[in-house]
Each structure stands twice: as C-alpha cells, then as structure tokens.
PDB file of C-alpha atoms in Angstrom:
ATOM      1  CA  MET L 353     125.385 122.735 141.072  1.00 88.00           C
ATOM      2  CA  ARG L 354     126.307 125.160 143.828  1.00 94.00           C
ATOM      3  CA  PHE L 355     125.443 128.786 144.505  1.00 97.00           C
ATOM      4  CA  ASP L 356     127.241 131.653 146.181  1.00 97.00           C
ATOM      5  CA  ARG L 357     124.785 132.816 148.827  1.00 97.00           C
ATOM      6  CA  THR L 358     126.059 136.394 149.023  1.00 97.00           C
ATOM      7  CA  LYS L 359     125.743 136.876 145.263  1.00 98.00           C
ATOM      8  CA  PHE L 360     122.347 135.169 145.241  1.00 98.00           C
ATOM      9  CA  PHE L 361     120.783 137.261 147.984  1.00 98.00           C
ATOM     10  CA  ASP L 362     122.287 140.529 146.746  1.00 98.00           C
ATOM     11  CA  ALA L 363     120.860 139.869 143.278  1.00 98.00           C
ATOM     12  CA  TYR L 364     117.530 138.744 144.716  1.00 98.00           C
ATOM     13  CA  THR L 365     117.213 141.945 146.741  1.00 98.00           C
ATOM     14  CA  ASN L 366     117.951 144.033 143.642  1.00 98.00           C
ATOM     15  CA  ALA L 367     115.322 142.155 141.626  1.00 98.00           C
ATOM     16  CA  PHE L 368     112.516 141.647 144.151  1.00 98.00           C
ATOM     17  CA  GLY L 369     113.274 143.733 147.246  1.00 97.00           C
ATOM     18  CA  ALA L 370     114.480 142.996 150.748  1.00 97.00           C
ATOM     19  CA  LEU L 371     113.694 139.709 152.474  1.00 97.00           C
ATOM     20  CA  LYS L 372     112.632 139.012 156.033  1.00 98.00           C
ATOM     21  CA  GLN L 373     114.836 136.539 157.888  1.00 97.00           C
ATOM     22  CA  SER L 374     112.157 133.839 157.658  1.00 97.00           C
ATOM     23  CA  GLN L 375     112.039 134.263 153.868  1.00 98.00           C
ATOM     24  CA  LYS L 376     115.820 134.146 153.635  1.00 98.00           C
ATOM     25  CA  ASP L 377     115.875 130.986 155.742  1.00 98.00           C
ATOM     26  CA  GLY L 378     113.285 129.424 153.434  1.00 98.00           C
ATOM     27  CA  LEU L 379     115.282 130.292 150.337  1.00 98.00           C
ATOM     28  CA  ASN L 380     118.439 128.940 151.941  1.00 97.00           C
ATOM     29  CA  ALA L 381     116.670 125.615 152.521  1.00 97.00           C
ATOM     30  CA  LEU L 382     115.541 125.541 148.890  1.00 97.00           C
ATOM     31  CA  LEU L 383     119.024 126.312 147.599  1.00 97.00           C
ATOM     32  CA  ALA L 384     120.522 123.584 149.784  1.00 97.00           C
ATOM     33  CA  ALA L 385     117.960 121.070 148.507  1.00 97.00           C
ATOM     34  CA  ALA L 386     118.672 122.077 144.909  1.00 97.00           C
ATOM     35  CA  GLU L 387     122.406 121.651 145.444  1.00 96.00           C
ATOM     36  CA  ARG L 388     121.775 118.069 146.588  1.00 96.00           C
ATOM     37  CA  ASP L 389     119.418 117.286 143.721  1.00 97.00           C
ATOM     38  CA  GLY L 390     121.374 115.484 141.021  1.00 95.00           C
ATOM     39  CA  ASP L 391     118.258 115.218 138.824  1.00 96.00           C
ATOM     40  CA  ILE L 392     118.085 118.974 138.220  1.00 94.00           C
ATOM     41  CA  THR L 393     120.894 119.799 135.798  1.00 89.00           C
ATOM     42  CA  ASP L 394     119.275 122.600 133.776  1.00 96.00           C
ATOM     43  CA  ILE L 395     119.325 125.874 135.670  1.00 97.00           C
ATOM     44  CA  ARG L 396     116.174 126.954 133.819  1.00 98.00           C
ATOM     45  CA  TRP L 397     114.288 124.048 135.399  1.00 98.00           C
ATOM     46  CA  LEU L 398     115.400 125.269 138.795  1.00 98.00           C
ATOM     47  CA  ALA L 399     114.411 128.844 137.969  1.00 98.00           C
ATOM     48  CA  TYR L 400     110.901 127.710 137.091  1.00 98.00           C
ATOM     49  CA  MET L 401     110.662 125.559 140.215  1.00 98.00           C
ATOM     50  CA  PHE L 402     111.652 128.529 142.363  1.00 98.00           C
ATOM     51  CA  ALA L 403     109.183 130.773 140.512  1.00 98.00           C
ATOM     52  CA  THR L 404     106.444 128.237 141.262  1.00 98.00           C
ATOM     53  CA  VAL L 405     107.329 128.261 144.958  1.00 98.00           C
ATOM     54  CA  LYS L 406     107.327 132.059 145.045  1.00 98.00           C
ATOM     55  CA  HIS L 407     103.785 132.075 143.682  1.00 98.00           C
ATOM     56  CA  GLU L 408     102.250 129.011 145.334  1.00 97.00           C
ATOM     57  CA  CYS L 409     103.654 129.861 148.775  1.00 98.00           C
ATOM     58  CA  ALA L 410     102.744 133.559 148.614  1.00 96.00           C
ATOM     59  CA  GLY L 411     106.333 134.775 148.803  1.00 97.00           C
ATOM     60  CA  THR L 412     107.014 133.057 152.140  1.00 98.00           C
ATOM     61  CA  TRP L 413     109.522 130.645 150.563  1.00 98.00           C
ATOM     62  CA  ARG L 414     108.259 127.960 152.928  1.00 98.00           C
ATOM     63  CA  PRO L 415     105.912 124.992 152.422  1.00 98.00           C
ATOM     64  CA  ILE L 416     102.459 126.202 153.454  1.00 98.00           C
ATOM     65  CA  GLU L 417      98.885 124.983 153.803  1.00 98.00           C
ATOM     66  CA  GLU L 418      96.303 126.153 151.307  1.00 97.00           C
ATOM     67  CA  TYR L 419      94.379 129.163 152.554  1.00 95.00           C
ATOM     68  CA  GLY L 420      90.894 127.957 153.500  1.00 96.00           C
ATOM     69  CA  LYS L 421      92.119 124.342 153.600  1.00 96.00           C
ATOM     70  CA  GLY L 422      89.965 123.262 150.673  1.00 96.00           C
ATOM     71  CA  LYS L 423      86.703 124.602 152.052  1.00 95.00           C
ATOM     72  CA  GLY L 424      83.995 124.472 149.403  1.00 95.00           C
ATOM     73  CA  ARG L 425      86.062 122.305 147.055  1.00 96.00           C
ATOM     74  CA  LYS L 426      85.593 118.626 146.271  1.00 95.00           C
ATOM     75  CA  TYR L 427      89.031 117.752 147.608  1.00 96.00           C
ATOM     76  CA  GLY L 428      88.153 119.572 150.833  1.00 97.00           C
ATOM     77  CA  GLN L 429      86.074 116.635 152.122  1.00 96.00           C
ATOM     78  CA  PRO L 430      87.549 114.141 154.613  1.00 96.00           C
ATOM     79  CA  VAL L 431      88.701 110.806 153.226  1.00 97.00           C
ATOM     80  CA  THR L 432      88.754 107.790 155.534  1.00 96.00           C
ATOM     81  CA  GLY L 433      90.852 104.678 154.993  1.00 90.00           C
ATOM     82  CA  THR L 434      93.027 102.049 156.635  1.00 93.00           C
ATOM     83  CA  ASP L 435      96.787 101.661 156.364  1.00 91.00           C
ATOM     84  CA  ALA L 436      98.717  98.414 155.896  1.00 89.00           C
ATOM     85  CA  ALA L 437      98.923  97.914 159.670  1.00 91.00           C
ATOM     86  CA  GLY L 438      95.148  98.143 159.992  1.00 94.00           C
ATOM     87  CA  LYS L 439      95.143 101.619 161.513  1.00 93.00           C
ATOM     88  CA  GLU L 440      92.235 103.785 160.395  1.00 95.00           C
ATOM     89  CA  TYR L 441      92.884 107.342 159.270  1.00 94.00           C
ATOM     90  CA  SER L 442      90.802 110.303 158.146  1.00 96.00           C
ATOM     91  CA  ASN L 443      92.376 113.273 156.377  1.00 97.00           C
ATOM     92  CA  VAL L 444      91.453 116.219 154.197  1.00 98.00           C
ATOM     93  CA  TYR L 445      93.749 116.406 151.178  1.00 98.00           C
ATOM     94  CA  TYR L 446      93.828 120.150 150.583  1.00 98.00           C
ATOM     95  CA  GLY L 447      96.891 121.907 149.170  1.00 98.00           C
ATOM     96  CA  ARG L 448     100.126 121.581 151.088  1.00 98.00           C
ATOM     97  CA  GLY L 449     103.813 122.083 150.393  1.00 98.00           C
ATOM     98  CA  TYR L 450     105.715 124.045 147.779  1.00 98.00           C
ATOM     99  CA  VAL L 451     103.365 123.085 144.928  1.00 97.00           C
ATOM    100  CA  GLN L 452     100.108 122.824 146.907  1.00 97.00           C
ATOM    101  CA  LEU L 453      99.556 119.097 146.446  1.00 98.00           C
ATOM    102  CA  THR L 454      95.818 118.238 146.452  1.00 97.00           C
ATOM    103  CA  TRP L 455      93.549 115.170 146.235  1.00 97.00           C
ATOM    104  CA  ASP L 456      94.059 111.869 148.030  1.00 97.00           C
ATOM    105  CA  TYR L 457      95.250 110.056 144.887  1.00 96.00           C
ATOM    106  CA  ASN L 458      98.100 112.562 144.464  1.00 96.00           C
ATOM    107  CA  TYR L 459      99.145 112.061 148.080  1.00 97.00           C
ATOM    108  CA  ARG L 460      98.944 108.300 147.565  1.00 97.00           C
ATOM    109  CA  GLY L 461     101.063 108.380 144.410  1.00 97.00           C
ATOM    110  CA  MET L 462     103.699 110.670 145.874  1.00 97.00           C
ATOM    111  CA  GLY L 463     103.835 108.696 149.105  1.00 97.00           C
ATOM    112  CA  ALA L 464     104.442 105.502 147.143  1.00 97.00           C
ATOM    113  CA  ALA L 465     107.084 107.106 144.918  1.00 97.00           C
ATOM    114  CA  LEU L 466     108.954 108.639 147.848  1.00 97.00           C
ATOM    115  CA  LYS L 467     108.381 105.632 150.122  1.00 96.00           C
ATOM    116  CA  ASN L 468     106.862 107.600 152.983  1.00 97.00           C
ATOM    117  CA  ARG L 469     103.513 107.818 154.808  1.00 96.00           C
ATOM    118  CA  LEU L 470     102.283 110.894 152.943  1.00 97.00           C
ATOM    119  CA  LEU L 471      98.846 109.386 152.302  1.00 97.00           C
ATOM    120  CA  TYR L 472      98.311 108.701 156.000  1.00 97.00           C
ATOM    121  CA  GLU L 473     100.199 111.730 157.281  1.00 97.00           C
ATOM    122  CA  PRO L 474      99.624 114.516 154.718  1.00 98.00           C
ATOM    123  CA  GLN L 475     101.291 117.055 156.996  1.00 98.00           C
ATOM    124  CA  LEU L 476     104.598 115.546 155.845  1.00 98.00           C
ATOM    125  CA  ALA L 477     104.192 117.738 152.752  1.00 98.00           C
ATOM    126  CA  LEU L 478     104.916 120.713 155.031  1.00 98.00           C
ATOM    127  CA  ASP L 479     108.411 119.426 155.798  1.00 97.00           C
ATOM    128  CA  ALA L 480     110.841 121.379 153.592  1.00 97.00           C
ATOM    129  CA  GLU L 481     112.804 118.324 152.457  1.00 97.00           C
ATOM    130  CA  VAL L 482     109.690 116.299 151.643  1.00 98.00           C
ATOM    131  CA  ALA L 483     108.086 119.308 149.944  1.00 98.00           C
ATOM    132  CA  TYR L 484     111.163 119.702 147.735  1.00 98.00           C
ATOM    133  CA  GLU L 485     111.175 115.997 146.835  1.00 98.00           C
ATOM    134  CA  ILE L 486     107.499 116.213 145.850  1.00 98.00           C
ATOM    135  CA  MET L 487     108.140 119.276 143.693  1.00 98.00           C
ATOM    136  CA  SER L 488     111.262 117.938 141.996  1.00 98.00           C
ATOM    137  CA  LEU L 489     109.789 114.545 141.210  1.00 98.00           C
ATOM    138  CA  GLY L 490     106.386 115.842 140.189  1.00 98.00           C
ATOM    139  CA  MET L 491     107.635 118.623 137.926  1.00 98.00           C
ATOM    140  CA  ARG L 492     110.260 116.398 136.286  1.00 98.00           C
ATOM    141  CA  LYS L 493     107.973 113.417 135.730  1.00 97.00           C
ATOM    142  CA  GLY L 494     104.677 115.178 135.015  1.00 97.00           C
ATOM    143  CA  SER L 495     103.002 113.686 138.084  1.00 96.00           C
ATOM    144  CA  PHE L 496     100.620 116.597 138.687  1.00 96.00           C
ATOM    145  CA  THR L 497      98.968 117.242 135.326  1.00 96.00           C
ATOM    146  CA  GLY L 498     100.784 114.989 132.875  1.00 97.00           C
ATOM    147  CA  LYS L 499     102.964 117.925 131.752  1.00 98.00           C
ATOM    148  CA  LYS L 500     106.629 118.099 132.800  1.00 98.00           C
ATOM    149  CA  LEU L 501     109.556 120.501 132.759  1.00 98.00           C
ATOM    150  CA  GLY L 502     111.163 118.811 129.772  1.00 97.00           C
ATOM    151  CA  ASP L 503     108.070 119.506 127.662  1.00 98.00           C
ATOM    152  CA  TYR L 504     108.687 123.260 127.785  1.00 98.00           C
ATOM    153  CA  ILE L 505     112.340 123.711 128.773  1.00 98.00           C
ATOM    154  CA  HIS L 506     114.927 121.723 126.830  1.00 96.00           C
ATOM    155  CA  ASP L 507     117.951 122.364 124.624  1.00 94.00           C
ATOM    156  CA  GLY L 508     117.464 125.832 123.138  1.00 93.00           C
ATOM    157  CA  ALA L 509     113.745 125.991 123.967  1.00 96.00           C
ATOM    158  CA  CYS L 510     112.365 127.689 127.065  1.00 98.00           C
ATOM    159  CA  ASP L 511     108.680 128.575 127.393  1.00 98.00           C
ATOM    160  CA  TYR L 512     108.104 129.767 130.928  1.00 98.00           C
ATOM    161  CA  VAL L 513     104.516 130.778 130.169  1.00 98.00           C
ATOM    162  CA  GLN L 514     103.303 127.401 128.913  1.00 98.00           C
ATOM    163  CA  ALA L 515     105.291 125.666 131.668  1.00 98.00           C
ATOM    164  CA  ARG L 516     102.551 126.713 134.067  1.00 98.00           C
ATOM    165  CA  LYS L 517     100.569 123.755 132.706  1.00 98.00           C
ATOM    166  CA  ILE L 518     102.839 121.535 134.801  1.00 98.00           C
ATOM    167  CA  ILE L 519     100.981 122.779 137.878  1.00 97.00           C
ATOM    168  CA  ASN L 520      97.706 124.514 137.098  1.00 95.00           C
ATOM    169  CA  GLY L 521      96.670 125.275 133.516  1.00 96.00           C
ATOM    170  CA  LEU L 522      97.639 128.825 132.616  1.00 97.00           C
ATOM    171  CA  ASP L 523      96.565 130.387 135.904  1.00 96.00           C
ATOM    172  CA  GLN L 524      98.871 133.385 136.579  1.00 97.00           C
ATOM    173  CA  ALA L 525     101.195 132.033 133.882  1.00 98.00           C
ATOM    174  CA  GLU L 526     102.581 135.410 132.784  1.00 98.00           C
ATOM    175  CA  ARG L 527     103.292 136.536 136.330  1.00 98.00           C
ATOM    176  CA  ILE L 528     105.136 133.321 137.188  1.00 98.00           C
ATOM    177  CA  ALA L 529     107.072 133.443 133.909  1.00 98.00           C
ATOM    178  CA  GLY L 530     108.281 136.908 134.905  1.00 98.00           C
ATOM    179  CA  TYR L 531     109.498 135.532 138.223  1.00 98.00           C
ATOM    180  CA  ALA L 532     111.281 132.701 136.414  1.00 98.00           C
ATOM    181  CA  GLN L 533     113.130 135.056 134.070  1.00 98.00           C
ATOM    182  CA  LYS L 534     114.453 137.092 136.994  1.00 98.00           C
ATOM    183  CA  LEU L 535     115.290 134.018 139.039  1.00 98.00           C
ATOM    184  CA  GLU L 536     117.164 132.459 136.137  1.00 98.00           C
ATOM    185  CA  ALA L 537     119.405 135.530 135.936  1.00 98.00           C
ATOM    186  CA  ILE L 538     119.932 135.446 139.713  1.00 98.00           C
ATOM    187  CA  LEU L 539     120.798 131.746 139.703  1.00 98.00           C
ATOM    188  CA  ARG L 540     123.148 132.076 136.740  1.00 97.00           C
ATOM    189  CA  GLY L 541     124.913 135.014 138.328  1.00 97.00           C
ATOM    190  CA  SER L 542     125.454 133.202 141.616  1.00 97.00           C
ATOM    191  CA  ALA L 543     126.353 129.732 140.294  1.00 96.00           C
ATOM    192  CA  VAL L 544     129.846 128.629 141.302  1.00 92.00           C
ATOM    193  CA  ALA L 545     129.873 125.212 139.614  1.00 65.00           C
ATOM    194  CA  ALA L 546     129.465 124.427 135.933  1.00 53.00           C
ATOM    195  CA  VAL L 547     126.027 123.215 134.838  1.00 50.00           C
ATOM    196  CA  PRO L 548     124.495 122.991 131.346  1.00 48.00           C
ATOM    197  CA  GLY L 549     124.037 126.488 130.018  1.00 46.00           C
ATOM    198  CA  ILE L 550     126.603 128.025 132.377  1.00 43.00           C
ATOM    199  CA  PRO L 551     130.216 128.365 131.260  1.00 42.00           C
ATOM    200  CA  ALA L 552     132.692 126.671 133.553  1.00 40.00           C
ATOM    201  CA  PRO L 553     134.888 129.083 135.516  1.00 39.00           C
ATOM    202  CA  PRO L 554     138.051 129.919 133.527  1.00 39.00           C
ATOM    203  CA  GLN L 555     141.040 127.832 134.544  1.00 39.00           C
ATOM    204  CA  PRO L 556     144.609 129.151 134.541  1.00 37.00           C
ATOM    205  CA  VAL L 557     146.583 127.965 131.544  1.00 40.00           C
ATOM    206  CA  ALA L 558     150.311 127.365 131.823  1.00 40.00           C
ATOM    207  CA  PRO L 559     152.307 129.336 129.222  1.00 40.00           C
ATOM    208  CA  MET L 560     153.597 127.274 126.325  1.00 41.00           C
ATOM    209  CA  MET L 561     157.355 126.957 126.320  1.00 39.00           C
ATOM    210  CA  PRO L 562     159.282 126.729 123.039  1.00 41.00           C
ATOM    211  CA  SER L 563     161.028 123.439 122.302  1.00 40.00           C
ATOM    212  CA  PRO L 564     164.785 123.424 123.030  1.00 42.00           C
ATOM    213  CA  GLY L 565     166.740 124.858 120.148  1.00 42.00           C
ATOM    214  CA  VAL L 566     163.666 126.367 118.446  1.00 37.00           C
ATOM    215  CA  ALA L 567     163.218 130.114 118.537  1.00 37.00           C
ATOM    216  CA  PRO L 568     159.703 131.239 119.436  1.00 35.00           C
ATOM    217  CA  ALA L 569     157.650 132.683 116.584  1.00 35.00           C
ATOM    218  CA  THR L 570     157.372 136.453 116.544  1.00 35.00           C
ATOM    219  CA  HIS L 571     154.167 136.556 114.516  1.00 34.00           C
ATOM    220  CA  LEU L 572     151.483 134.283 113.139  1.00 34.00           C
ATOM    221  CA  PRO L 573     151.205 133.665 109.397  1.00 34.00           C
ATOM    222  CA  ASN L 574     148.234 135.086 107.569  1.00 38.00           C
ATOM    223  CA  LEU L 575     145.505 132.469 107.084  1.00 34.00           C
TER     224      LEU L 575
END
C-alpha cells in the first residue's frame, strides 16, 4: 500500500492539529516502513498500529525510552548475562521503541525473531526501522500479551477498544480507539494503491463499439 503524503498530512492537521517538523519526520518514517511491510494488508491494522505509536510515544512519532527508565518496577533492575561470543553484558530492559518493549525475555524473543542483537544491545529498539519491525511482528503474532491484531480486527469486525489488550490490558483503551478511528479515515483518504477495504482507483473504460453491420441499440429492454 502507498500513501499520498500531501493528503495524509493535510488530513492529519485537520484531525489532530499542526505538527512540528520532528513529528512530521517521524510520521514520514512510519509511513515509509508501512509501505514496505507486505504483512500489513488491512488498513485498519495500520490505523491501530499508528494509534498505539501516538499514545506510547507521547505524540512524538519517534521511538522513545520509557520515562523514568523502569525505576521502581521489577523490569527496571539490571540483568547480567553473556553472549554467544563470551562477552558479558548488563542491561536494564525498560520500555523502548514504538510499543515500549519491556522485560529481558521480550528483548530476547524479539532479537531471536528478527535475528539481531536486541538482547545484548537493547538500544536497537530506538532505531526507527527496528522499532517498526518489533511493532509489526509483535502486534501481528501476539508476541507481547498473547493477543494479536487479527483477534479484534478481521473481515467485517473491528474492535479498536478491545485491541488495546494486544499491548497493555485496557489501559487508555478508549482514548487510543479514538485515535485509531481518526487515523483510519486519514489513511483511507490518502491511500493511492488498492488494499483490502479500499476500492481500487477507477480505470478508464474504452467505449464499446457496435459490431459491423449491427445498429447500436437505442434503449434497453425492460427487465
């Protein structure tokens, strides 16, 4: 799927207000990642992903570190280990990225799935491309809580409120659902390639020519 940037940002401004350049740059990076993501074919999935980013990243539209860096939480304690090369590491696995990935086992699982060093270098979750891969995979497969996009958004069903369970119970579920509804309309209005749920752009149709020697009909019979 592809999106017309002018239409997208005009509609976004009308729905949510003006953006700073840093926010616009962040959204541009997200849109580019979505356009490359062949696993996201339902625009409602993308709308909910974007709504999650808007909330989890405090409207910055960039991968961020959790405020407080896990202080006072169980996952806020350093974890020490050794990588395959025998190098020792010690990291705190507080929230990072678009979806605020936490806990060492989540970093381990995502690092293995994406074939990177996320467990040993958790700051990789702050890279926009890696952060998008984590979000797309995790929300599609149910990696975070066992709940996935397809549980709540499929065919004619779309429950943006309950979809919050993909990330964090029902915390701020109504607020994020409101974002998703607006973002869905923005994405639909700016889409320039056909995806499920979006009509393909009309194509010109050549006029039908009557067969030689046959006069064209002047009216259609009553059916």
